[in-house]
XYZ file of N, CA, C and O in Angstrom:
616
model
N 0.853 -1.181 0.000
C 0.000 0.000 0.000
C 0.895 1.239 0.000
O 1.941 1.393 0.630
N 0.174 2.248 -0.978
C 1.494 3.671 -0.692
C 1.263 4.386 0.135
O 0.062 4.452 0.395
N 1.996 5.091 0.800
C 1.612 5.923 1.849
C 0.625 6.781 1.522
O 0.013 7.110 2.538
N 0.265 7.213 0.686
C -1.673 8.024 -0.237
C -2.515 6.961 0.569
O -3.342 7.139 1.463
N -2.049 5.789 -0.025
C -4.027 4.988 -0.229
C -3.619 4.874 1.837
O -4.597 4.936 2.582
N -2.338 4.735 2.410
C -1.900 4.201 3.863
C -2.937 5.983 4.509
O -4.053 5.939 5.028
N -2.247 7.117 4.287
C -3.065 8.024 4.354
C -4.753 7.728 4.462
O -5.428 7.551 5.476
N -5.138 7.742 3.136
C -6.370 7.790 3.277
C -7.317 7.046 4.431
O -8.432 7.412 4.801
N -6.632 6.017 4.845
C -7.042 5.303 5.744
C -7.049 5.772 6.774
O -8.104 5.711 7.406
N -5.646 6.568 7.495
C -5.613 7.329 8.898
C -5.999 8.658 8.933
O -6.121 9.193 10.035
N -6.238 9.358 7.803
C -6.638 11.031 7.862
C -6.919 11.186 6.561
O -6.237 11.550 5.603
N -8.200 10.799 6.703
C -9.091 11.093 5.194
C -9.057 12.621 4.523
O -9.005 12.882 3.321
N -9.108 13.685 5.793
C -8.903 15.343 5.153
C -7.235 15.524 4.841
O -6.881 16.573 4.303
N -6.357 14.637 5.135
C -4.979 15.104 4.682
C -5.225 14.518 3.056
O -5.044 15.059 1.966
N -5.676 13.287 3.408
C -5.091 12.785 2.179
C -5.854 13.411 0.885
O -5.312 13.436 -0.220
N -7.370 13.994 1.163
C -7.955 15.089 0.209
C -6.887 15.877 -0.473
O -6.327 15.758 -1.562
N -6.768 16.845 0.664
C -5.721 17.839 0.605
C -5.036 17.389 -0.212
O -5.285 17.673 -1.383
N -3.847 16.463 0.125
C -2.851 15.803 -0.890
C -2.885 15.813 -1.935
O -2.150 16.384 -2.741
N -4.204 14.844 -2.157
C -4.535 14.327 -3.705
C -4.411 15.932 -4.439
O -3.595 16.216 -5.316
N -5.427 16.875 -3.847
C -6.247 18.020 -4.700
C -4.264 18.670 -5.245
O -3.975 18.828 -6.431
N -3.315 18.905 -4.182
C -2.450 19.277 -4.382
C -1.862 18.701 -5.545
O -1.466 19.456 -6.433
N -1.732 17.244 -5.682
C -1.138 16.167 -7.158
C -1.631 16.469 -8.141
O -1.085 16.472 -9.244
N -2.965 16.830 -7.839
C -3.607 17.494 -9.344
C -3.484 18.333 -9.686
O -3.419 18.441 -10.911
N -3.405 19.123 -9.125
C -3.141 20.682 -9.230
C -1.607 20.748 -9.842
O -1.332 21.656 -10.627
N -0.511 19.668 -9.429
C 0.744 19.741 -9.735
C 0.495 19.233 -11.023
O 1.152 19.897 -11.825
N -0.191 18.309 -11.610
C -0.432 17.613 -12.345
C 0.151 16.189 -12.278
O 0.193 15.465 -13.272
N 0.587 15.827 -11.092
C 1.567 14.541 -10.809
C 0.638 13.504 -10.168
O 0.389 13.119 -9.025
N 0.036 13.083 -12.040
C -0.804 11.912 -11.987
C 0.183 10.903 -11.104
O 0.305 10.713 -9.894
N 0.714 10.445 -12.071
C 1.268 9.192 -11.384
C 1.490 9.063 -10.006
O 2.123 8.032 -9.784
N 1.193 9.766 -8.880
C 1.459 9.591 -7.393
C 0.063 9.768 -7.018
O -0.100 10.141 -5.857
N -0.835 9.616 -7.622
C -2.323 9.701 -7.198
C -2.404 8.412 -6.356
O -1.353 7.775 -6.286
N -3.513 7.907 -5.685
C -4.264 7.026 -4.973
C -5.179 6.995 -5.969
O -6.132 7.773 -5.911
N -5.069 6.245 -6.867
C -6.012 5.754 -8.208
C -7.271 5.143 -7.785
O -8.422 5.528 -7.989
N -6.809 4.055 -7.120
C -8.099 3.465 -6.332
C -8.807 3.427 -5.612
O -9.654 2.544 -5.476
N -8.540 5.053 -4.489
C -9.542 5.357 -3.496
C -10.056 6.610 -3.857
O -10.967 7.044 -3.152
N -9.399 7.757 -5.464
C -9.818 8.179 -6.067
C -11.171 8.428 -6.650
O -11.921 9.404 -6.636
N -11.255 6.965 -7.283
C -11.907 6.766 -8.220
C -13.452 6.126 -6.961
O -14.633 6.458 -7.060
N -12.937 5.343 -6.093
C -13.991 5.276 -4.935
C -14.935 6.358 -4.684
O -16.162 6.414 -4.767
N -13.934 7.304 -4.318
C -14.618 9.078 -3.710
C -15.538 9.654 -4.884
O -16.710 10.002 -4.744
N -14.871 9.689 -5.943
C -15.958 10.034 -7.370
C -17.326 9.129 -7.243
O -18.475 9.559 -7.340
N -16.995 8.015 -7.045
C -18.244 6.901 -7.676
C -19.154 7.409 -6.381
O -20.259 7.806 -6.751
N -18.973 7.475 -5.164
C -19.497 7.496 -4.271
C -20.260 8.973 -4.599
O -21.440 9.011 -4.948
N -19.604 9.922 -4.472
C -20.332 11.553 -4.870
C -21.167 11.198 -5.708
O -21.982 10.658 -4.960
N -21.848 11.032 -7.384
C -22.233 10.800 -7.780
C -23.364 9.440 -7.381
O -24.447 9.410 -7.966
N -23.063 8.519 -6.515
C -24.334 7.959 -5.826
C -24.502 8.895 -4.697
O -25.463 8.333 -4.173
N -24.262 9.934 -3.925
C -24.873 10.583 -2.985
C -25.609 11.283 -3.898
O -26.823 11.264 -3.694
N -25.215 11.906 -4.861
C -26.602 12.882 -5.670
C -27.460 12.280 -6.023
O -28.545 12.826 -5.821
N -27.509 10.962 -6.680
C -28.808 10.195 -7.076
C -29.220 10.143 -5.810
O -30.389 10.530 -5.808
N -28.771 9.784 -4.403
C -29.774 9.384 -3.692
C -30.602 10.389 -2.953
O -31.730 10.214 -2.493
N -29.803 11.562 -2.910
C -30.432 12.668 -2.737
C -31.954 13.464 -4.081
O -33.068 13.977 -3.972
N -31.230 13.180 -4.910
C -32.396 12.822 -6.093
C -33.844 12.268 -5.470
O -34.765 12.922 -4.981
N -33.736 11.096 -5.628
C -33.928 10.265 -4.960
C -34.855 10.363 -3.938
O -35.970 9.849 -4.029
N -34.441 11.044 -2.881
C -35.193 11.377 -1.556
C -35.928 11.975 -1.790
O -37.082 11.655 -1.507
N -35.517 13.655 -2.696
C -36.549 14.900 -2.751
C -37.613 14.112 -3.648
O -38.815 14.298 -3.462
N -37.265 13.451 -4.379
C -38.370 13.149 -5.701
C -39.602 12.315 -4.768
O -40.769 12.674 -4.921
N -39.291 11.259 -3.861
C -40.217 10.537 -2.774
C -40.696 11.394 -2.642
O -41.629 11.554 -3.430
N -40.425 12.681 -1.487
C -41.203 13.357 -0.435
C -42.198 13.896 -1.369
O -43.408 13.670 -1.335
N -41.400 14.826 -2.428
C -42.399 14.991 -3.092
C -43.854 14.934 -3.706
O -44.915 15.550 -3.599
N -43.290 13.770 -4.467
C -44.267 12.750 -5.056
C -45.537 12.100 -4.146
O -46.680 11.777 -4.470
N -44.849 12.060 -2.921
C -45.882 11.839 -1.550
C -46.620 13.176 -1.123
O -47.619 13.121 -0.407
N -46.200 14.152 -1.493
C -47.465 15.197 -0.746
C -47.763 15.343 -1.693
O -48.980 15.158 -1.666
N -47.343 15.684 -3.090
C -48.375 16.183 -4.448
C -49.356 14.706 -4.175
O -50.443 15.263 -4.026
N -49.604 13.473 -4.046
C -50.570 12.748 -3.757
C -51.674 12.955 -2.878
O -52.899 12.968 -2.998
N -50.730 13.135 -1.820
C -51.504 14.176 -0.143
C -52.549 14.743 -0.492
O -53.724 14.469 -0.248
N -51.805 16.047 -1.434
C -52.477 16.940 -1.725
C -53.594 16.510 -2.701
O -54.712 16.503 -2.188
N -53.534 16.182 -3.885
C -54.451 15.784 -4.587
C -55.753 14.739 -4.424
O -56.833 14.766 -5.013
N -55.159 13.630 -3.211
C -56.098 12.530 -2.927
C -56.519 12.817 -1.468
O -57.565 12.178 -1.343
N -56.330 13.267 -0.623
C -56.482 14.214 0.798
C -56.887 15.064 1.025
O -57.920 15.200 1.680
N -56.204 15.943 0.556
C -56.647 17.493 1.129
C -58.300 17.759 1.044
O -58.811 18.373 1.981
N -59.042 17.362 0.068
C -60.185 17.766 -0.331
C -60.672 17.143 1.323
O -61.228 17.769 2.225
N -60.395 16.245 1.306
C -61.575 14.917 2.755
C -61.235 15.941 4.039
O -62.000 16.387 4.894
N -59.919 16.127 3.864
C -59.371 16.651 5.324
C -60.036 18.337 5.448
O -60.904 18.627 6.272
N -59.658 18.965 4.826
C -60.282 20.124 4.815
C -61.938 20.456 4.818
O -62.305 21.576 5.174
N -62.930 19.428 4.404
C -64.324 19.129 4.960
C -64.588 18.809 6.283
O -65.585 19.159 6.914
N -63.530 18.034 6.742
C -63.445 17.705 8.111
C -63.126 18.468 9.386
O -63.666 18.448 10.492
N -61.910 19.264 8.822
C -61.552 20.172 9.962
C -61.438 21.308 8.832
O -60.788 21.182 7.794
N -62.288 22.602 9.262
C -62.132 24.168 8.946
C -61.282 24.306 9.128
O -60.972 24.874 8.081
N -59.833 24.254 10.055
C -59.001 24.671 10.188
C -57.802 23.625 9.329
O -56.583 23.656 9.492
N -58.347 22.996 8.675
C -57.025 22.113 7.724
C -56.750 22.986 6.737
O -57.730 23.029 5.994
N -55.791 23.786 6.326
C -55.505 24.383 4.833
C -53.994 23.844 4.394
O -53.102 24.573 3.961
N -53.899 22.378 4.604
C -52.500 22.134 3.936
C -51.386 22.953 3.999
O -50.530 22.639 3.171
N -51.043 24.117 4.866
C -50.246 24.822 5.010
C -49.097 24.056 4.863
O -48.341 24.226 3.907
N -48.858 23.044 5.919
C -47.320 22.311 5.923
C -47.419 21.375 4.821
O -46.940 21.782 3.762
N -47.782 20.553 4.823
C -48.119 20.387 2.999
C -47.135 21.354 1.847
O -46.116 20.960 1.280
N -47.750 22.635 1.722
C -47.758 23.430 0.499
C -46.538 23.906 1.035
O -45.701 24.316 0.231
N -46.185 23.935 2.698
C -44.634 24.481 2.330
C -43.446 23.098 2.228
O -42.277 23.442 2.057
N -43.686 21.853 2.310
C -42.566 20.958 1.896
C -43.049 20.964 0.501
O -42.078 20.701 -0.208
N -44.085 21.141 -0.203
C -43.534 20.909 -1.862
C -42.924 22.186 -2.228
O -42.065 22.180 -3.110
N -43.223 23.150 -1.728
C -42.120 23.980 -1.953
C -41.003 23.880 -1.745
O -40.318 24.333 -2.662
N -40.335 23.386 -0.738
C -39.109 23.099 0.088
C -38.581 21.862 -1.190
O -37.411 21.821 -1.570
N -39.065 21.439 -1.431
C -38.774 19.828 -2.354
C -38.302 20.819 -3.684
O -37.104 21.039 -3.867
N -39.326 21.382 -4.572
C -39.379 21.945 -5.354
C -37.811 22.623 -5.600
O -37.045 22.547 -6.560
N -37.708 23.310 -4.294
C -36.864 24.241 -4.539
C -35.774 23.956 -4.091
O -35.100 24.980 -4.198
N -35.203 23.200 -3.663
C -34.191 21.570 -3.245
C -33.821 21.295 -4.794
O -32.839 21.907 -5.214
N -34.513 20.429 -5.698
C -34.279 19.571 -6.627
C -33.605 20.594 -7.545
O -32.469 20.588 -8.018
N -34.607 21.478 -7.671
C -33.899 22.844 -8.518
C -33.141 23.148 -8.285
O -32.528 22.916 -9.327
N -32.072 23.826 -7.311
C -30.972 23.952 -6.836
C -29.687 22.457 -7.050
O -28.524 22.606 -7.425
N -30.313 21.183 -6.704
C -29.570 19.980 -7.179
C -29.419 19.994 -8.582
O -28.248 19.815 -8.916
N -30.286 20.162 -9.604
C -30.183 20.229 -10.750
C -29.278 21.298 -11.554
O -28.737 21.244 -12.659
N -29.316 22.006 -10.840
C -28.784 23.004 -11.000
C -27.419 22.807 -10.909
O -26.801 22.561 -11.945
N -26.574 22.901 -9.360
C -25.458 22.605 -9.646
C -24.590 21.149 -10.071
O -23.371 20.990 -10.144
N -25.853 20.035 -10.351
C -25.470 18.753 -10.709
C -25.995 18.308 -12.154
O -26.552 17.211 -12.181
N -25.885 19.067 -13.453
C -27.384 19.028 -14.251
C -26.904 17.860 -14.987
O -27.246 17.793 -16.168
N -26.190 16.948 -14.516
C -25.757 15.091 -15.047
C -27.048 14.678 -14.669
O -27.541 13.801 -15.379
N -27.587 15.015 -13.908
C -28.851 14.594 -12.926
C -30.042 14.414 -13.886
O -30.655 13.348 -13.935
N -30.345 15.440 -14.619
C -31.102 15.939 -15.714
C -31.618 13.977 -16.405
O -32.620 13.275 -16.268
N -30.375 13.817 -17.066
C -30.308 12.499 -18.108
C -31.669 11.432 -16.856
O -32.611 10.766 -17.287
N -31.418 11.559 -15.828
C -31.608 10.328 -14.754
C -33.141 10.936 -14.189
O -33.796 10.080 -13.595
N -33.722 12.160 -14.290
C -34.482 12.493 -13.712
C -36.340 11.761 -13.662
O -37.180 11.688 -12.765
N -36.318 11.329 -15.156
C -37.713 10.865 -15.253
C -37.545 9.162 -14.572
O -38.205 8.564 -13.722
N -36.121 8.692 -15.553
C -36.238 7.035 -14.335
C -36.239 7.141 -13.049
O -36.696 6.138 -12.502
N -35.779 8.277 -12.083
C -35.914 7.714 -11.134
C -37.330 8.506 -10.315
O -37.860 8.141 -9.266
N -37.599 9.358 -10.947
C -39.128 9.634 -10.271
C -40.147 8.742 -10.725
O -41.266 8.951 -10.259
N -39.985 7.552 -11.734
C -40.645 6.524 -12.078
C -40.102 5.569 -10.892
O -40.924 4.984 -10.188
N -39.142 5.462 -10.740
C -38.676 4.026 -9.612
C -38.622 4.554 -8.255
O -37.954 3.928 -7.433
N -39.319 5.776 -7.851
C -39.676 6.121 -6.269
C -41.300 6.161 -6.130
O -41.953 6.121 -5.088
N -41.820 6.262 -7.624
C -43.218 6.272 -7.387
C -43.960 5.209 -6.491
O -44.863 5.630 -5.769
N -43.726 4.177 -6.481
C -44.258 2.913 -5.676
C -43.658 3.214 -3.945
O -44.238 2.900 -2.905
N -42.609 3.766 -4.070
C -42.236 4.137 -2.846
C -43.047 5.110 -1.901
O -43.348 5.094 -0.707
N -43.330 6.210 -3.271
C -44.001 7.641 -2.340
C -45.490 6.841 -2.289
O -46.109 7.143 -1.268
N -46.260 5.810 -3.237
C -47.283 4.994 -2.682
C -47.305 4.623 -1.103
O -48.100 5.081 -0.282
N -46.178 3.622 -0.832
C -46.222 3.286 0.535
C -46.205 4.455 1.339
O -47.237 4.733 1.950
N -45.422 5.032 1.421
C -45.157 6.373 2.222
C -46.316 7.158 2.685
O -46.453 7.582 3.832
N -47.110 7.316 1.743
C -48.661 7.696 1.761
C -49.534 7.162 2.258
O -50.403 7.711 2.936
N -49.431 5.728 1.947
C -50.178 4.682 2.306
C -50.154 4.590 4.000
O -51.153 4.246 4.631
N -49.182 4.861 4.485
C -48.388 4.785 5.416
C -48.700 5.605 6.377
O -48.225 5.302 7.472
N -49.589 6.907 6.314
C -49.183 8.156 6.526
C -50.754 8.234 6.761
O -51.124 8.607 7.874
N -51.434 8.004 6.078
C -52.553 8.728 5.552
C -53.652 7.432 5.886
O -54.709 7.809 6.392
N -53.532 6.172 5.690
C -54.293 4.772 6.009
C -54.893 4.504 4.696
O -55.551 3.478 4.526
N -54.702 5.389 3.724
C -55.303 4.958 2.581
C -54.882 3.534 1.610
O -53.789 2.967 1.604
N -56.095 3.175 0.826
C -55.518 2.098 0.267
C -54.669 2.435 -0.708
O -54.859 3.531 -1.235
N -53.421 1.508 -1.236
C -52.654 1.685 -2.611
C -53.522 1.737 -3.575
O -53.333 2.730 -4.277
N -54.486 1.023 -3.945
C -55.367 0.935 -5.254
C -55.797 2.320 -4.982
O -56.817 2.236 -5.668
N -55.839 3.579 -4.512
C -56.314 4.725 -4.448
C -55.726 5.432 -5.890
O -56.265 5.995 -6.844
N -54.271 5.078 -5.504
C -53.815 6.038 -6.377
C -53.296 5.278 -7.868
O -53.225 4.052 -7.777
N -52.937 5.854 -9.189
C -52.663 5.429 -10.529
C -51.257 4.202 -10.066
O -50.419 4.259 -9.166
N -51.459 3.388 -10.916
C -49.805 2.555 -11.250
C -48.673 3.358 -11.388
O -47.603 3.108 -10.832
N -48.960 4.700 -12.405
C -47.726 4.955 -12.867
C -47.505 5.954 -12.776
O -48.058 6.447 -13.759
N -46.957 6.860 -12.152
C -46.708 8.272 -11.261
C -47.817 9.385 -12.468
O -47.288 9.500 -13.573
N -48.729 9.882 -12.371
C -49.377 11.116 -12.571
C -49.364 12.445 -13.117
O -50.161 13.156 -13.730
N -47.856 12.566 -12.566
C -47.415 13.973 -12.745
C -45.890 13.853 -13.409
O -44.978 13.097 -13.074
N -45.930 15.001 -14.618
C -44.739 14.421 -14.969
C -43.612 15.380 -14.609
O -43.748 16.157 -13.664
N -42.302 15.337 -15.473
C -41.195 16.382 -14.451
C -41.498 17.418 -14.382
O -41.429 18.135 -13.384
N -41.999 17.762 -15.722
C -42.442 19.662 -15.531
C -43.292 20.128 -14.701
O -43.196 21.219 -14.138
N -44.236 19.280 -14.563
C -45.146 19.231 -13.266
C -44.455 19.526 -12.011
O -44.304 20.680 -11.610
N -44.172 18.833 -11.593
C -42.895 18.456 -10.196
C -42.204 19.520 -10.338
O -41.627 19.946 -9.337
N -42.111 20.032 -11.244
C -40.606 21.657 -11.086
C -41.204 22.866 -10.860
O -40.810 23.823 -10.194
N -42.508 22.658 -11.690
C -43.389 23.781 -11.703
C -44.078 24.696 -10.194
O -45.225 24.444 -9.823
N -43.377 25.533 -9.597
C -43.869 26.406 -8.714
C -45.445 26.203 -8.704
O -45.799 25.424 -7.820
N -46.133 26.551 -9.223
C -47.493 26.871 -9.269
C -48.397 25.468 -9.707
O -49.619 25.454 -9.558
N -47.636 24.285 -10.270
C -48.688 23.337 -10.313
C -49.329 22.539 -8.986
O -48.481 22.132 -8.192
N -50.299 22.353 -8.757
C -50.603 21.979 -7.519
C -51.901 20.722 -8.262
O -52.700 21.139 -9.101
N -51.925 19.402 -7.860
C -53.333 18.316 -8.688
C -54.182 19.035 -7.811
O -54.074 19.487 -6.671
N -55.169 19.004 -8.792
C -57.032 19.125 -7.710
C -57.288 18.719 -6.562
O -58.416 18.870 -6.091
C-alpha cells in the first residue's frame, strides 16, 4: 500500500488535501487511483440518492395533496394544507438547486421519479391509512409538473 491509499485510511482530510495538491501539480502518477476513483463513484451515488429522496417526499405530498386534502379540509375548517404546500415547496426548490449545480442529474431524472413512485405509494399509504389501489400505477405527474412552482393536482 502507498503511503496516499496508507493516508487515506488514517486522515481522510490530509489525504484530500494531498490528492487536490497532485492534481493541481499535475503529478498523476502519485495519485491514490483506487480510493480516487472510490470518492468520485461514491459523490455521484450521494446525488442520485439525494435525487432520490426529494423526488419521494415529493411525489408523496403532491398525492396528499391531490387525494387528501379535499376529505381533510371538509373535516376540519381549520385544515388548509399549510405544511403540505410548504414541503412541496421546500422539495421543489431543493431539486432545482440539485439540478442546477449537478445538471448530469437531468439524463436520470424521469427514471428515477418513475422508480420512487411505488415508494411515495407506501409512504402515503403509510401516513394517511389509505388504500394503494387509491392512487394510478404509474406516477401522474410528470417532471415539468414536479418543477413547476405553481402546479398543484385538484
Amino acid at each position: 500500500m502507498t503511503d496516499l491509499a496508507t493516508l487515506y485510511q488514517t486522515d481522510y482530510s490530509v489525504w484530500v488535501q494531498h490528492t487536490v495538491e497532485l492534481l493541481r501539480a499535475r503529478r498523476f502518477d502519485e495519485l491514490d487511483i483506487e480510493h480516487l476513483l472510490e470518492e468520485l463513484s461514491d459523490m455521484s451515488k450521494s446525488e442520485q440518492r439525494e435525487l432520490e429522496s426529494r423526488l419521494l417526499v415529493l411525489i408523496a405530498h403532491l398525492l396528499k395533496w391531490q387525494y387528501q386534502y379535499q376529505t381533510l379540509s371538509e373535516r376540519w375548517r381549520e385544515f388548509d394544507g399549510r405544511s403540505w404546500r410548504a414541503t412541496i415547496i421546500e422539495q421543489r426548490k431543493r431539486l432545482t438547486l440539485l439540478l442546477r449545480n449537478s445538471p448530469g442529474l437531468k439524463a436520470i431524472f424521469i427514471e428515477t421519479m418513475t422508480a420512487v413512485y411505488a415508494d411515495a405509494i407506501e409512504l402515503v399509504c403509510d401516513e394517511t391509512g389509505l388504500p394503494a389501489t387509491t392512487f394510478p400505477i404509474n406516477c401522474p405527474y410528470t417532471a415539468e409538473q414536479l418543477l413547476d412552482k405553481t402546479y398543484y393536482p385538484n
